[in-house]
PDB file of C-alpha atoms in Angstrom:
ATOM      1  CA  UNK F   1       0.012   0.078  -0.050  1.00 58.00           C
ATOM      2  CA  UNK F   2       2.779   2.520   0.937  1.00 68.00           C
ATOM      3  CA  UNK F   3       4.619   1.915  -2.270  1.00 77.00           C
ATOM      4  CA  UNK F   4       1.450   2.634  -4.353  1.00 78.00           C
ATOM      5  CA  UNK F   5       1.037   5.816  -2.668  1.00 76.00           C
ATOM      6  CA  UNK F   6       4.594   6.845  -3.143  1.00 77.00           C
ATOM      7  CA  UNK F   7       4.155   5.980  -6.882  1.00 79.00           C
ATOM      8  CA  UNK F   8       0.994   8.260  -7.227  1.00 80.00           C
ATOM      9  CA  UNK F   9       1.597  10.835  -4.765  1.00 80.00           C
ATOM     10  CA  UNK F  10       5.424  11.118  -4.576  1.00 78.00           C
ATOM     11  CA  UNK F  11       7.420  11.852  -1.551  1.00 76.00           C
ATOM     12  CA  UNK F  12       6.760  14.971   0.713  1.00 77.00           C
ATOM     13  CA  UNK F  13       8.303  17.968  -0.272  1.00 76.00           C
ATOM     14  CA  UNK F  14       9.567  20.319   2.560  1.00 77.00           C
ATOM     15  CA  UNK F  15      10.715  23.316   0.103  1.00 78.00           C
ATOM     16  CA  UNK F  16       9.441  26.511   0.938  1.00 76.00           C
ATOM     17  CA  UNK F  17       9.394  29.458  -1.613  1.00 73.00           C
ATOM     18  CA  UNK F  18      10.214  33.011  -0.840  1.00 74.00           C
ATOM     19  CA  UNK F  19       7.248  35.097   0.247  1.00 82.00           C
ATOM     20  CA  UNK F  20       8.847  38.490  -0.681  1.00 84.00           C
ATOM     21  CA  UNK F  21      11.403  38.388  -3.566  1.00 87.00           C
ATOM     22  CA  UNK F  22      14.802  40.664  -3.109  1.00 87.00           C
ATOM     23  CA  UNK F  23      13.341  43.054  -5.852  1.00 92.00           C
ATOM     24  CA  UNK F  24      10.300  43.614  -3.973  1.00 91.00           C
ATOM     25  CA  UNK F  25      12.170  44.571  -0.703  1.00 91.00           C
ATOM     26  CA  UNK F  26      14.490  46.873  -2.814  1.00 94.00           C
ATOM     27  CA  UNK F  27      11.357  48.638  -4.308  1.00 94.00           C
ATOM     28  CA  UNK F  28      10.145  49.089  -0.870  1.00 92.00           C
ATOM     29  CA  UNK F  29      13.488  50.329   0.676  1.00 94.00           C
ATOM     30  CA  UNK F  30      13.667  53.017  -2.156  1.00 92.00           C
ATOM     31  CA  UNK F  31       9.983  54.194  -1.667  1.00 90.00           C
ATOM     32  CA  UNK F  32      10.685  54.483   1.877  1.00 91.00           C
ATOM     33  CA  UNK F  33      13.803  56.563   1.131  1.00 89.00           C
ATOM     34  CA  UNK F  34      11.878  58.938  -0.998  1.00 86.00           C
ATOM     35  CA  UNK F  35       8.907  59.091   1.773  1.00 86.00           C
ATOM     36  CA  UNK F  36      11.588  60.077   4.213  1.00 87.00           C
ATOM     37  CA  UNK F  37      13.088  62.726   2.065  1.00 84.00           C
ATOM     38  CA  UNK F  38       9.656  63.963   1.239  1.00 82.00           C
ATOM     39  CA  UNK F  39       8.850  64.278   5.187  1.00 83.00           C
ATOM     40  CA  UNK F  40      12.272  65.937   5.828  1.00 84.00           C
ATOM     41  CA  UNK F  41      11.610  68.666   3.447  1.00 82.00           C
ATOM     42  CA  UNK F  42      11.406  72.205   4.963  1.00 84.00           C
ATOM     43  CA  UNK F  43      10.271  74.434   2.145  1.00 86.00           C
ATOM     44  CA  UNK F  44       7.022  74.110   0.089  1.00 86.00           C
ATOM     45  CA  UNK F  45       8.910  73.825  -3.054  1.00 86.00           C
ATOM     46  CA  UNK F  46      11.153  71.249  -1.728  1.00 83.00           C
ATOM     47  CA  UNK F  47       7.985  69.210  -0.602  1.00 82.00           C
ATOM     48  CA  UNK F  48       6.468  69.499  -3.909  1.00 84.00           C
ATOM     49  CA  UNK F  49       9.571  68.195  -5.672  1.00 83.00           C
ATOM     50  CA  UNK F  50      10.014  65.274  -3.165  1.00 80.00           C
ATOM     51  CA  UNK F  51       6.289  64.376  -3.488  1.00 80.00           C
ATOM     52  CA  UNK F  52       6.821  64.410  -7.190  1.00 82.00           C
ATOM     53  CA  UNK F  53       9.614  61.833  -7.245  1.00 78.00           C
ATOM     54  CA  UNK F  54       7.653  59.655  -4.589  1.00 72.00           C
ATOM     55  CA  UNK F  55       4.612  59.153  -6.863  1.00 70.00           C
TER      56      UNK F  55
END
């Protein structure tokens, strides 16, 4: 019985795929840096410029 199950289903696989890729983490980091620069802007013109880069 076990050999038939092994043939049909195969052995258990414990490999786990990454949930968030490295590219996604890099994109999130870049967006966070842009948001920080927007929040640290002091003048209105600098805020507008930083906000344009963020979106």
